[in-house]
Each structure stands twice: as structure tokens, then as C-alpha cells.
mmCIF file of C-alpha atoms and ligand atoms in Angstrom:
data_model
loop_
_atom_site.group_PDB
_atom_site.id
_atom_site.type_symbol
_atom_site.label_atom_id
_atom_site.label_comp_id
_atom_site.label_asym_id
_atom_site.label_seq_id
_atom_site.Cartn_x
_atom_site.Cartn_y
_atom_site.Cartn_z
ATOM 1 C CA MET A 1 38.475 13.419 -1.954
ATOM 2 C CA VAL A 2 36.313 14.693 -4.827
ATOM 3 C CA THR A 3 34.702 18.086 -4.244
ATOM 4 C CA LEU A 4 31.417 19.002 -5.892
ATOM 5 C CA SER A 5 30.434 22.657 -5.673
ATOM 6 C CA ALA A 6 26.975 22.659 -4.065
ATOM 7 C CA GLN A 7 24.618 24.379 -1.634
ATOM 8 C CA PRO A 8 24.728 25.043 1.266
ATOM 9 C CA TYR A 9 28.421 24.132 1.014
ATOM 10 C CA ASP A 10 30.709 21.783 -0.940
ATOM 11 C CA TYR A 11 29.614 18.142 -1.202
ATOM 12 C CA GLU A 12 32.516 15.707 -0.952
ATOM 13 C CA PHE A 13 32.939 12.025 -1.661
ATOM 14 C CA PRO A 14 36.046 9.861 -1.276
ATOM 15 C CA THR A 15 35.682 7.674 -4.384
ATOM 16 C CA TYR A 16 33.576 7.690 -7.523
ATOM 17 C CA ASP A 17 32.676 4.062 -6.848
ATOM 18 C CA GLY A 18 30.763 5.046 -3.711
ATOM 19 C CA VAL A 19 28.356 7.296 -5.601
ATOM 20 C CA ALA A 20 25.096 6.148 -7.217
ATOM 21 C CA LEU A 21 22.747 8.044 -9.509
ATOM 22 C CA ILE A 22 19.124 7.576 -8.424
ATOM 23 C CA ILE A 23 16.498 8.312 -11.079
ATOM 24 C CA ILE A 24 13.040 8.392 -9.513
ATOM 25 C CA ASP A 25 9.863 7.419 -11.384
ATOM 26 C CA MET A 26 10.510 8.895 -14.863
ATOM 27 C CA GLN A 27 7.481 6.953 -16.054
ATOM 28 C CA ARG A 28 4.828 7.570 -18.662
ATOM 29 C CA ASP A 29 2.307 7.475 -15.772
ATOM 30 C CA PHE A 30 3.725 10.782 -14.517
ATOM 31 C CA LEU A 31 4.964 12.446 -17.732
ATOM 32 C CA GLU A 32 2.330 11.648 -20.367
ATOM 33 C CA PRO A 33 -1.376 12.397 -20.769
ATOM 34 C CA GLY A 34 -3.644 9.548 -19.715
ATOM 35 C CA GLY A 35 -1.523 8.325 -16.800
ATOM 36 C CA PHE A 36 -1.665 8.638 -13.017
ATOM 37 C CA GLY A 37 -0.380 12.231 -12.844
ATOM 38 C CA ASP A 38 -2.935 13.339 -15.412
ATOM 39 C CA ALA A 39 -5.726 11.467 -13.598
ATOM 40 C CA LEU A 40 -4.868 13.457 -10.470
ATOM 41 C CA GLY A 41 -5.537 16.662 -12.423
ATOM 42 C CA ASN A 42 -1.955 17.768 -13.061
ATOM 43 C CA ASP A 43 -0.325 19.438 -16.077
ATOM 44 C CA VAL A 44 2.055 16.598 -16.878
ATOM 45 C CA SER A 45 3.847 18.484 -19.673
ATOM 46 C CA ARG A 46 5.890 20.451 -17.098
ATOM 47 C CA LEU A 47 7.935 17.401 -16.185
ATOM 48 C CA GLN A 48 9.417 16.940 -19.681
ATOM 49 C CA ALA A 49 11.809 19.830 -19.066
ATOM 50 C CA VAL A 50 14.196 17.741 -16.943
ATOM 51 C CA VAL A 51 14.612 14.837 -19.378
ATOM 52 C CA PRO A 52 17.759 16.235 -21.115
ATOM 53 C CA ALA A 53 19.521 16.917 -17.789
ATOM 54 C CA ILE A 54 18.788 13.414 -16.516
ATOM 55 C CA GLN A 55 19.949 11.969 -19.854
ATOM 56 C CA SER A 56 23.280 13.763 -19.532
ATOM 57 C CA LEU A 57 23.793 12.462 -15.982
ATOM 58 C CA GLN A 58 22.756 8.952 -17.045
ATOM 59 C CA GLN A 59 25.295 9.097 -19.887
ATOM 60 C CA ALA A 60 28.069 10.374 -17.599
ATOM 61 C CA PHE A 61 27.447 7.532 -15.149
ATOM 62 C CA ARG A 62 27.355 4.982 -17.989
ATOM 63 C CA ASP A 63 30.620 6.357 -19.394
ATOM 64 C CA ARG A 64 32.288 5.926 -15.989
ATOM 65 C CA ASN A 65 30.647 2.542 -15.365
ATOM 66 C CA LEU A 66 29.108 3.855 -12.124
ATOM 67 C CA LEU A 67 25.926 2.595 -10.486
ATOM 68 C CA ILE A 68 22.608 3.883 -11.825
ATOM 69 C CA ILE A 69 19.384 2.874 -10.094
ATOM 70 C CA GLN A 70 15.986 3.762 -11.501
ATOM 71 C CA THR A 71 12.730 3.389 -9.620
ATOM 72 C CA VAL A 72 9.174 2.905 -10.822
ATOM 73 C CA GLU A 73 6.068 3.462 -8.720
ATOM 74 C CA GLY A 74 3.541 0.737 -9.463
ATOM 75 C CA HIS A 75 1.342 -1.982 -8.033
ATOM 76 C CA GLN A 76 0.767 -5.665 -8.582
ATOM 77 C CA PRO A 77 -2.162 -6.407 -10.923
ATOM 78 C CA ASP A 78 -4.263 -7.643 -7.973
ATOM 79 C CA LEU A 79 -3.466 -4.412 -6.085
ATOM 80 C CA SER A 80 -2.504 -6.498 -3.042
ATOM 81 C CA ASP A 81 0.322 -4.018 -2.381
ATOM 82 C CA CYS A 82 -1.891 -0.935 -2.714
ATOM 83 C CA PRO A 83 -3.507 0.100 0.550
ATOM 84 C CA PRO A 84 -7.147 1.188 0.161
ATOM 85 C CA SER A 85 -6.115 4.541 1.604
ATOM 86 C CA LYS A 86 -3.868 5.094 -1.433
ATOM 87 C CA ARG A 87 -6.326 3.807 -4.028
ATOM 88 C CA CYS A 88 -9.247 5.857 -2.729
ATOM 89 C CA ARG A 89 -7.379 9.100 -2.110
ATOM 90 C CA GLY A 90 -8.462 12.059 -4.196
ATOM 91 C CA GLN A 91 -11.448 12.789 -6.378
ATOM 92 C CA SER A 92 -10.271 11.673 -9.804
ATOM 93 C CA ALA A 93 -12.539 9.623 -12.049
ATOM 94 C CA LEU A 94 -9.695 7.184 -12.793
ATOM 95 C CA LYS A 95 -8.220 5.434 -9.772
ATOM 96 C CA ILE A 96 -5.176 3.175 -9.407
ATOM 97 C CA GLY A 97 -5.930 -0.084 -11.220
ATOM 98 C CA ASP A 98 -8.624 1.373 -13.490
ATOM 99 C CA PRO A 99 -8.189 0.982 -17.267
ATOM 100 C CA GLY A 100 -6.924 4.143 -18.954
ATOM 101 C CA PRO A 101 -5.589 4.999 -22.419
ATOM 102 C CA MET A 102 -2.118 3.601 -21.534
ATOM 103 C CA GLY A 103 -3.399 0.521 -19.710
ATOM 104 C CA ARG A 104 -4.289 0.180 -16.047
ATOM 105 C CA ILE A 105 -3.334 3.220 -14.000
ATOM 106 C CA LEU A 106 -0.127 2.756 -11.960
ATOM 107 C CA VAL A 107 -0.037 -1.028 -12.411
ATOM 108 C CA LEU A 108 3.319 -2.736 -13.009
ATOM 109 C CA GLY A 109 3.870 -4.018 -16.530
ATOM 110 C CA GLU A 110 1.238 -1.791 -18.131
ATOM 111 C CA PRO A 111 2.402 0.444 -21.022
ATOM 112 C CA GLY A 112 1.781 3.590 -19.001
ATOM 113 C CA ASN A 113 3.844 2.340 -16.094
ATOM 114 C CA ALA A 114 7.034 2.048 -18.155
ATOM 115 C CA ILE A 115 10.004 4.381 -17.919
ATOM 116 C CA ILE A 116 9.876 6.891 -20.794
ATOM 117 C CA PRO A 117 11.867 5.685 -23.830
ATOM 118 C CA ALA A 118 14.362 8.583 -23.595
ATOM 119 C CA LEU A 119 15.604 7.243 -20.243
ATOM 120 C CA ALA A 120 15.043 3.515 -20.754
ATOM 121 C CA PRO A 121 17.474 1.439 -18.699
ATOM 122 C CA GLN A 122 20.110 -0.582 -20.519
ATOM 123 C CA PRO A 123 20.311 -4.346 -19.947
ATOM 124 C CA GLY A 124 21.835 -4.982 -16.528
ATOM 125 C CA GLU A 125 20.898 -1.613 -15.050
ATOM 126 C CA ILE A 126 18.862 -1.817 -11.848
ATOM 127 C CA VAL A 127 15.173 -0.886 -11.716
ATOM 128 C CA ILE A 128 13.426 -0.948 -8.328
ATOM 129 C CA GLU A 129 9.661 -1.413 -8.329
ATOM 130 C CA LYS A 130 8.109 0.362 -5.374
ATOM 131 C CA PRO A 131 4.546 0.450 -4.054
ATOM 132 C CA GLY A 132 5.042 3.617 -2.018
ATOM 133 C CA LYS A 133 6.411 7.096 -2.482
ATOM 134 C CA GLY A 134 9.708 6.274 -0.761
ATOM 135 C CA ALA A 135 12.008 3.851 -2.605
ATOM 136 C CA PHE A 136 13.219 2.112 0.583
ATOM 137 C CA TYR A 137 9.750 1.024 1.774
ATOM 138 C CA ALA A 138 9.000 -2.604 0.806
ATOM 139 C CA THR A 139 11.872 -2.827 -1.707
ATOM 140 C CA PRO A 140 15.379 -4.358 -1.852
ATOM 141 C CA LEU A 141 17.025 -0.930 -2.370
ATOM 142 C CA GLY A 142 18.865 -0.796 0.977
ATOM 143 C CA GLY A 143 20.503 -4.177 0.463
ATOM 144 C CA ILE A 144 21.499 -3.361 -3.111
ATOM 145 C CA LEU A 145 23.208 -0.133 -2.027
ATOM 146 C CA GLN A 146 25.069 -1.999 0.721
ATOM 147 C CA GLU A 147 26.203 -4.728 -1.691
ATOM 148 C CA HIS A 148 27.665 -2.076 -3.988
ATOM 149 C CA GLY A 149 29.380 -0.149 -1.176
ATOM 150 C CA ILE A 150 27.413 3.009 -1.921
ATOM 151 C CA THR A 151 27.672 5.903 0.548
ATOM 152 C CA HIS A 152 26.632 8.903 -1.583
ATOM 153 C CA LEU A 153 23.389 9.288 -3.553
ATOM 154 C CA LEU A 154 22.622 11.820 -6.294
ATOM 155 C CA PHE A 155 18.851 12.242 -6.694
ATOM 156 C CA THR A 156 16.970 13.083 -9.882
ATOM 157 C CA GLY A 157 13.444 12.439 -11.158
ATOM 158 C CA VAL A 158 9.848 13.229 -10.287
ATOM 159 C CA THR A 159 8.078 14.571 -8.452
ATOM 160 C CA THR A 160 10.383 16.666 -6.328
ATOM 161 C CA GLU A 161 8.258 16.987 -3.210
ATOM 162 C CA VAL A 162 6.583 13.574 -3.348
ATOM 163 C CA CYS A 163 8.663 10.532 -4.351
ATOM 164 C CA VAL A 164 12.024 12.284 -4.655
ATOM 165 C CA GLN A 165 11.898 14.056 -1.315
ATOM 166 C CA THR A 166 10.384 11.057 0.484
ATOM 167 C CA THR A 167 13.178 8.806 -0.795
ATOM 168 C CA MET A 168 15.841 11.374 0.001
ATOM 169 C CA ARG A 169 14.608 11.649 3.579
ATOM 170 C CA GLU A 170 14.518 7.854 3.915
ATOM 171 C CA ALA A 171 18.108 7.734 2.631
ATOM 172 C CA ASN A 172 19.274 10.544 4.900
ATOM 173 C CA ASP A 173 17.925 8.697 7.948
ATOM 174 C CA ARG A 174 19.825 5.594 6.814
ATOM 175 C CA GLY A 175 23.122 7.494 6.809
ATOM 176 C CA TYR A 176 23.556 8.225 3.098
ATOM 177 C CA GLU A 177 25.028 11.557 2.006
ATOM 178 C CA CYS A 178 22.331 12.862 -0.333
ATOM 179 C CA LEU A 179 22.398 15.491 -3.061
ATOM 180 C CA LEU A 180 19.389 16.646 -5.073
ATOM 181 C CA VAL A 181 20.177 17.773 -8.635
ATOM 182 C CA GLU A 182 18.248 21.019 -8.996
ATOM 183 C CA ASP A 183 17.560 21.033 -12.744
ATOM 184 C CA ALA A 184 17.101 17.236 -12.947
ATOM 185 C CA THR A 185 14.004 17.099 -10.754
ATOM 186 C CA GLU A 186 10.583 18.617 -11.366
ATOM 187 C CA SER A 187 7.174 18.992 -9.785
ATOM 188 C CA TYR A 188 3.675 19.731 -11.037
ATOM 189 C CA PHE A 189 3.903 22.694 -8.639
ATOM 190 C CA PRO A 190 6.924 24.996 -9.184
ATOM 191 C CA GLU A 191 6.545 26.494 -5.724
ATOM 192 C CA PHE A 192 6.710 23.024 -4.135
ATOM 193 C CA LYS A 193 9.923 22.261 -6.040
ATOM 194 C CA GLN A 194 11.495 25.517 -4.872
ATOM 195 C CA ALA A 195 10.403 24.913 -1.282
ATOM 196 C CA THR A 196 11.835 21.394 -1.386
ATOM 197 C CA LEU A 197 15.230 22.593 -2.628
ATOM 198 C CA GLU A 198 15.327 25.163 0.150
ATOM 199 C CA MET A 199 14.155 22.861 2.956
ATOM 200 C CA VAL A 200 16.570 20.083 1.954
ATOM 201 C CA ARG A 201 19.661 22.298 2.171
ATOM 202 C CA ALA A 202 18.480 24.477 5.087
ATOM 203 C CA GLN A 203 19.970 24.218 8.576
ATOM 204 C CA GLY A 204 23.391 23.206 7.206
ATOM 205 C CA ALA A 205 22.103 20.466 4.860
ATOM 206 C CA ILE A 206 19.597 18.955 7.289
ATOM 207 C CA VAL A 207 18.459 16.493 4.573
ATOM 208 C CA GLY A 208 21.256 17.009 2.049
ATOM 209 C CA TRP A 209 22.818 19.193 -0.593
ATOM 210 C CA THR A 210 21.626 20.637 -3.895
ATOM 211 C CA ALA A 211 23.658 21.342 -7.043
ATOM 212 C CA THR A 212 23.097 21.825 -10.754
ATOM 213 C CA THR A 213 23.668 19.179 -13.411
ATOM 214 C CA ALA A 214 26.645 21.212 -14.654
ATOM 215 C CA GLN A 215 28.186 21.160 -11.173
ATOM 216 C CA VAL A 216 27.710 17.386 -10.925
ATOM 217 C CA LEU A 217 29.190 16.826 -14.390
ATOM 218 C CA ALA A 218 32.165 19.048 -13.510
ATOM 219 C CA ALA A 219 32.887 16.870 -10.476
ATOM 220 C CA LEU A 220 32.665 13.711 -12.590
ATOM 221 C CA ALA A 221 34.916 15.060 -15.356
HETATM 222 N N1 TIU B 301 1.502 12.875 -7.411
HETATM 223 C C1 TIU B 301 2.789 13.149 -7.361
HETATM 224 O O1 TIU B 301 3.213 14.302 -7.372
HETATM 225 N N2 TIU B 301 3.702 12.143 -7.317
HETATM 226 C C2 TIU B 301 3.449 10.803 -7.155
HETATM 227 O O2 TIU B 301 2.322 10.358 -6.950
HETATM 228 N N3 TIU B 301 4.519 9.948 -7.289
HETATM 229 C C3 TIU B 301 5.830 10.380 -7.502
HETATM 230 O O3 TIU B 301 6.224 11.468 -7.094
HETATM 231 N N4 TIU B 301 6.627 9.590 -8.211
#
């Protein structure tokens, strides 16, 4: 059994092969000016801070030949997978599907929808395209995890309280042992990130554990 020092208590996994690194939505649409996050009125520059931590985890998983799954939030060009309730939400001038400086907002295949170059997947690494906030809804993620015999998920990416937390809760309900890497996830709202970390690990890890990148790397060493 491998023991990873975490909150609210140690996180344990029987084999390295059962652990996957999940990198949520590290896309230009959320991290760069002119994308979806910016259109919603957010300061997107805050999210850059977690790129080095995610890079170090990505490298550690590559070095060990362990499973890395990235997700991207995006819609088909005809928006057939975007409910009107999602497209019309909010008061921004630019809505999902509208042309922006990086192409159409939150549309698959557009320049702004790509994963940032610093975290670009290598050939053969899995990228899940998802129309919702949770990565299990309307995607093949569950089947892929089963095929690989994955039981433990380490979560990173953005934003903490939206797509990361939604996916973590979906995973928790499906029986996965989930850990959120504290300094490898970020929000446009620091108080929402802090609240998410606390609510995840409250009540004896009701949704899962939290740990730092250094603690995860120590367990992988
Ligand atoms: N708006 C916001 O905080 N997040 C999203 O819309 N998607 C993700 O979290 N990826």
C-alpha cells in the first residue's frame, strides 16, 4: 500500500497502476484574454499560477508511464450539444459560439478551445471532450477508467469550484477515491477555491482528500 500524506488523513492506494492524473480544462478559453472565462468577466490571469505544478505532476506521471487524462470543455460547431440554458446564461456580450479573438467561444477545434501549449498532451495521451461541467456527463470517461483498472483519481485544473469540483463529485458517487491537488487547481475567486478545498475534505473526506503537489510527488518517488 502506498501512503500519501493528505488531509483530512492519509490517502492510500494499493498500486501505482490504479491511479490516474486528471487535468481539467487547462484551455486557452479559461486562461487567456479573449476566451470564455474572459467573456464572463473574470480575471483570467489568476489561473496561470498553477501551470508549473500541473506540469510537474504531468511529468511525474509520464516518467512512470501512468495514465493521464485531460479534459476540454467545448461544443460542436452547430451547438447541438449546448443547451439554450447554458448558451444564454449570464450577461456577457460574447456568448458560446460567437466569434471572438481566438475563434468561436467554447467551440471544439477553435484556437481558443485548445489546451495551453505548456500542458499540451503527447501523442497517445487521452483527451476527453465534454459539453458540461462534469467530465462524466455525455462522455466516455467512465468506460475508459474501467478499461484501465483505475480506482484512484488525482484532480488538477480549472476552475476549482466549477468543472473540477463537479467532476470530483461525479467520480466520488461512482466509487472512485478522489484527491484534489491544492496548488494544482485554481479559481477566478480565491474564496471559492478555499471553500471547495474545505468542503471536499470535511466530514472525514465526504468527497475526497486534498494534498499538495509536493506530497503527491513524494508518494510517487
Ligand atoms: N466559469 C468557470 O468558472 N468555469 C467554467 O465555466 N468551466 C470550468 O470550470 N472548466
